[in-house]
């Protein structure tokens, strides 16, 4: 089976690789990553989107804006199925592994300290318990693996870095989505298998 990304075909095991989509605002980073998500879904590979900008819930609506899109669960404050709190990270990881579902974790509206805690707990637990191919998209990657790490940010950085570096051993692929490479940690970027720059 192949993943059809526009005119490019990729092997299905691309889902367990590390990628980055880097481009300026409005260039199509999220759209490009969403095409990957749709292809993973068609191939039966679950995915998770860490979404601090609250746009990925749109995957539930078809391109025509009327029909149903992908049957994914959305955690968050707005446009969500399940309200999100800072202490749900481990619980979400366990639920998606147990039920083998795709989801969006929309952290929009949460204080940074709260959503960074949530993502750290989620990443640590997922790395420990994942048991099949799964892909994680991280929108605004600099919020979780910044070039400069200070104080309380170190726990989040460490958890997400481990997911990027060691995730493949547990069947986990990661796509980092960001406007500028300069704001994302260079040690993390060295782990990329594929870079899409626009």
Tab-separated table of C-alpha atoms in Angstrom:
chain	number	residue	atom	x	y	z
A	1	UNK	CA	0.000	0.000	0.000
A	2	UNK	CA	1.163	3.524	-0.810
A	3	UNK	CA	0.348	6.934	0.617
A	4	UNK	CA	-0.738	9.340	-2.126
A	5	UNK	CA	0.499	12.823	-1.305
A	6	UNK	CA	-0.502	14.829	-4.345
A	7	UNK	CA	1.628	13.514	-7.191
A	8	UNK	CA	4.041	11.802	-4.798
A	9	UNK	CA	3.651	8.266	-3.511
A	10	UNK	CA	5.277	7.222	-0.252
A	11	UNK	CA	5.530	3.802	1.354
A	12	UNK	CA	3.067	3.252	4.193
A	13	UNK	CA	5.938	2.944	6.669
A	14	UNK	CA	6.408	6.718	6.292
A	15	UNK	CA	3.909	6.840	9.159
A	16	UNK	CA	6.641	5.739	11.565
A	17	UNK	CA	9.206	8.257	10.325
A	18	UNK	CA	10.040	11.734	11.602
A	19	UNK	CA	9.160	14.680	9.389
A	20	UNK	CA	8.855	18.437	9.536
A	21	UNK	CA	6.733	20.828	7.522
A	22	UNK	CA	8.275	24.295	7.652
A	23	UNK	CA	6.939	27.389	5.926
A	24	UNK	CA	5.880	30.948	6.543
A	25	UNK	CA	2.375	31.779	7.721
A	26	UNK	CA	-0.300	30.986	5.139
A	27	UNK	CA	1.933	28.845	2.898
A	28	UNK	CA	-0.012	25.620	3.474
A	29	UNK	CA	1.789	23.813	6.292
A	30	UNK	CA	-1.361	22.604	8.027
A	31	UNK	CA	-3.052	21.723	4.737
A	32	UNK	CA	-0.039	19.638	3.690
A	33	UNK	CA	0.044	17.839	7.032
A	34	UNK	CA	-3.728	17.242	6.833
A	35	UNK	CA	-3.240	15.442	3.507
A	36	UNK	CA	-0.808	13.124	5.292
A	37	UNK	CA	-3.341	12.586	8.098
A	38	UNK	CA	-6.071	11.669	5.605
A	39	UNK	CA	-3.750	9.210	3.872
A	40	UNK	CA	-2.775	7.623	7.192
A	41	UNK	CA	-6.456	7.249	8.011
A	42	UNK	CA	-7.129	5.542	4.652
A	43	UNK	CA	-4.239	3.167	5.385
A	44	UNK	CA	-5.656	2.295	8.825
A	45	UNK	CA	-2.913	4.113	10.719
A	46	UNK	CA	-4.222	6.151	13.675
A	47	UNK	CA	-2.876	9.612	14.309
A	48	UNK	CA	-2.897	12.276	17.001
A	49	UNK	CA	-2.686	16.011	16.409
A	50	UNK	CA	-1.398	18.372	19.087
A	51	UNK	CA	-3.217	21.533	18.032
A	52	UNK	CA	-2.606	24.787	19.928
A	53	UNK	CA	-4.241	26.825	17.128
A	54	UNK	CA	-7.619	24.997	17.085
A	55	UNK	CA	-7.942	24.331	13.364
A	56	UNK	CA	-7.594	20.573	13.045
A	57	UNK	CA	-11.152	19.821	14.189
A	58	UNK	CA	-11.956	20.661	10.561
A	59	UNK	CA	-10.886	17.129	9.588
A	60	UNK	CA	-14.371	16.055	10.738
A	61	UNK	CA	-15.908	17.935	7.795
A	62	UNK	CA	-15.483	16.925	4.149
A	63	UNK	CA	-13.806	19.268	1.676
A	64	UNK	CA	-17.209	20.400	0.373
A	65	UNK	CA	-17.958	21.850	3.844
A	66	UNK	CA	-21.193	19.886	4.231
A	67	UNK	CA	-20.536	16.160	4.389
A	68	UNK	CA	-18.875	14.279	7.219
A	69	UNK	CA	-15.119	14.039	7.165
A	70	UNK	CA	-12.971	11.737	9.270
A	71	UNK	CA	-14.487	10.120	12.380
A	72	UNK	CA	-11.975	11.480	14.864
A	73	UNK	CA	-12.334	12.457	18.512
A	74	UNK	CA	-11.584	16.077	19.405
A	75	UNK	CA	-10.434	17.029	22.902
A	76	UNK	CA	-10.497	20.735	23.676
A	77	UNK	CA	-12.369	23.797	24.847
A	78	UNK	CA	-14.143	24.715	21.608
A	79	UNK	CA	-15.285	22.590	18.662
A	80	UNK	CA	-14.676	19.487	20.763
A	81	UNK	CA	-16.308	16.231	21.789
A	82	UNK	CA	-14.585	16.016	25.167
A	83	UNK	CA	-13.527	18.969	27.359
A	84	UNK	CA	-9.792	19.088	27.998
A	85	UNK	CA	-7.948	19.683	31.267
A	86	UNK	CA	-4.239	19.826	32.007
A	87	UNK	CA	-4.235	16.457	33.790
A	88	UNK	CA	-5.715	14.366	30.964
A	89	UNK	CA	-2.481	13.574	29.091
A	90	UNK	CA	-1.942	10.046	30.381
A	91	UNK	CA	-5.655	9.255	30.185
A	92	UNK	CA	-5.827	10.323	26.526
A	93	UNK	CA	-2.758	8.245	25.649
A	94	UNK	CA	-4.260	5.160	27.293
A	95	UNK	CA	-7.647	5.671	25.614
A	96	UNK	CA	-6.299	6.075	22.082
A	97	UNK	CA	-4.052	3.025	22.410
A	98	UNK	CA	-6.830	0.898	23.925
A	99	UNK	CA	-9.482	1.913	21.376
A	100	UNK	CA	-7.055	2.491	18.483
A	101	UNK	CA	-8.567	5.816	17.479
A	102	UNK	CA	-7.324	9.023	15.907
A	103	UNK	CA	-7.803	12.285	17.754
A	104	UNK	CA	-7.103	15.977	17.946
A	105	UNK	CA	-5.884	17.465	21.214
A	106	UNK	CA	-6.766	21.139	20.840
A	107	UNK	CA	-4.980	23.073	23.556
A	108	UNK	CA	-6.219	26.429	22.290
A	109	UNK	CA	-7.263	28.699	25.156
A	110	UNK	CA	-5.303	26.826	27.818
A	111	UNK	CA	-2.471	28.597	29.630
A	112	UNK	CA	0.948	27.583	28.264
A	113	UNK	CA	1.981	25.956	31.526
A	114	UNK	CA	-1.175	23.814	31.441
A	115	UNK	CA	-0.918	22.621	27.852
A	116	UNK	CA	2.793	21.961	28.131
A	117	UNK	CA	2.111	19.787	31.193
A	118	UNK	CA	-0.635	17.948	29.297
A	119	UNK	CA	1.590	17.300	26.280
A	120	UNK	CA	4.495	16.139	28.449
A	121	UNK	CA	2.289	13.616	30.269
A	122	UNK	CA	0.734	12.456	26.989
A	123	UNK	CA	4.092	11.994	25.230
A	124	UNK	CA	5.670	10.108	28.127
A	125	UNK	CA	2.732	7.736	28.491
A	126	UNK	CA	2.331	7.135	24.763
A	127	UNK	CA	6.010	6.268	24.389
A	128	UNK	CA	5.647	3.738	27.193
A	129	UNK	CA	2.462	2.002	26.027
A	130	UNK	CA	2.132	2.369	22.252
A	131	UNK	CA	1.826	-0.999	20.508
A	132	UNK	CA	1.232	-0.285	16.801
A	133	UNK	CA	2.044	2.172	14.017
A	134	UNK	CA	0.787	5.628	14.972
A	135	UNK	CA	1.637	9.144	13.829
A	136	UNK	CA	1.771	12.313	15.931
A	137	UNK	CA	1.459	15.763	14.361
A	138	UNK	CA	2.729	18.655	16.483
A	139	UNK	CA	1.486	22.035	15.308
A	140	UNK	CA	3.532	25.056	16.473
A	141	UNK	CA	6.387	22.699	17.360
A	142	UNK	CA	8.459	25.504	18.902
A	143	UNK	CA	5.981	25.534	21.798
A	144	UNK	CA	7.135	22.030	22.798
A	145	UNK	CA	10.696	21.635	21.505
A	146	UNK	CA	12.072	25.197	21.428
A	147	UNK	CA	15.624	26.097	20.532
A	148	UNK	CA	16.139	27.465	24.051
A	149	UNK	CA	14.860	25.458	27.002
A	150	UNK	CA	14.378	27.158	30.373
A	151	UNK	CA	13.084	26.003	33.774
A	152	UNK	CA	9.731	24.233	33.784
A	153	UNK	CA	9.880	23.844	29.992
A	154	UNK	CA	12.505	21.113	30.396
A	155	UNK	CA	9.937	18.407	31.253
A	156	UNK	CA	7.887	19.093	28.135
A	157	UNK	CA	10.985	19.346	25.977
A	158	UNK	CA	12.381	16.082	27.325
A	159	UNK	CA	9.106	14.188	26.772
A	160	UNK	CA	8.567	15.425	23.216
A	161	UNK	CA	12.244	15.010	22.294
A	162	UNK	CA	12.070	11.393	23.506
A	163	UNK	CA	8.963	10.831	21.398
A	164	UNK	CA	10.824	12.133	18.331
A	165	UNK	CA	14.098	10.315	19.021
A	166	UNK	CA	12.812	6.969	20.341
A	167	UNK	CA	9.265	6.832	19.018
A	168	UNK	CA	10.137	4.820	15.924
A	169	UNK	CA	11.180	1.917	18.172
A	170	UNK	CA	7.573	1.853	19.421
A	171	UNK	CA	5.957	2.407	15.998
A	172	UNK	CA	5.499	6.147	16.485
A	173	UNK	CA	6.217	8.691	13.763
A	174	UNK	CA	6.166	12.439	14.345
A	175	UNK	CA	5.602	15.448	12.105
A	176	UNK	CA	6.727	18.810	13.446
A	177	UNK	CA	4.871	21.782	11.933
A	178	UNK	CA	6.345	25.247	12.376
A	179	UNK	CA	6.886	28.606	10.704
A	180	UNK	CA	10.616	28.898	11.352
A	181	UNK	CA	13.320	26.262	11.684
A	182	UNK	CA	15.290	28.702	13.850
A	183	UNK	CA	12.804	28.436	16.723
A	184	UNK	CA	12.766	24.612	16.827
A	185	UNK	CA	15.515	22.784	18.710
A	186	UNK	CA	18.336	21.795	16.355
A	187	UNK	CA	19.028	18.488	18.122
A	188	UNK	CA	15.423	17.525	17.465
A	189	UNK	CA	15.577	18.660	13.829
A	190	UNK	CA	18.622	16.423	13.242
A	191	UNK	CA	16.295	13.435	13.731
A	192	UNK	CA	14.251	14.231	10.609
A	193	UNK	CA	13.874	11.627	7.899
A	194	UNK	CA	11.967	14.066	5.673
A	195	UNK	CA	11.832	17.853	5.553
A	196	UNK	CA	9.123	19.629	3.599
A	197	UNK	CA	10.047	23.296	3.242
A	198	UNK	CA	7.782	25.761	1.469
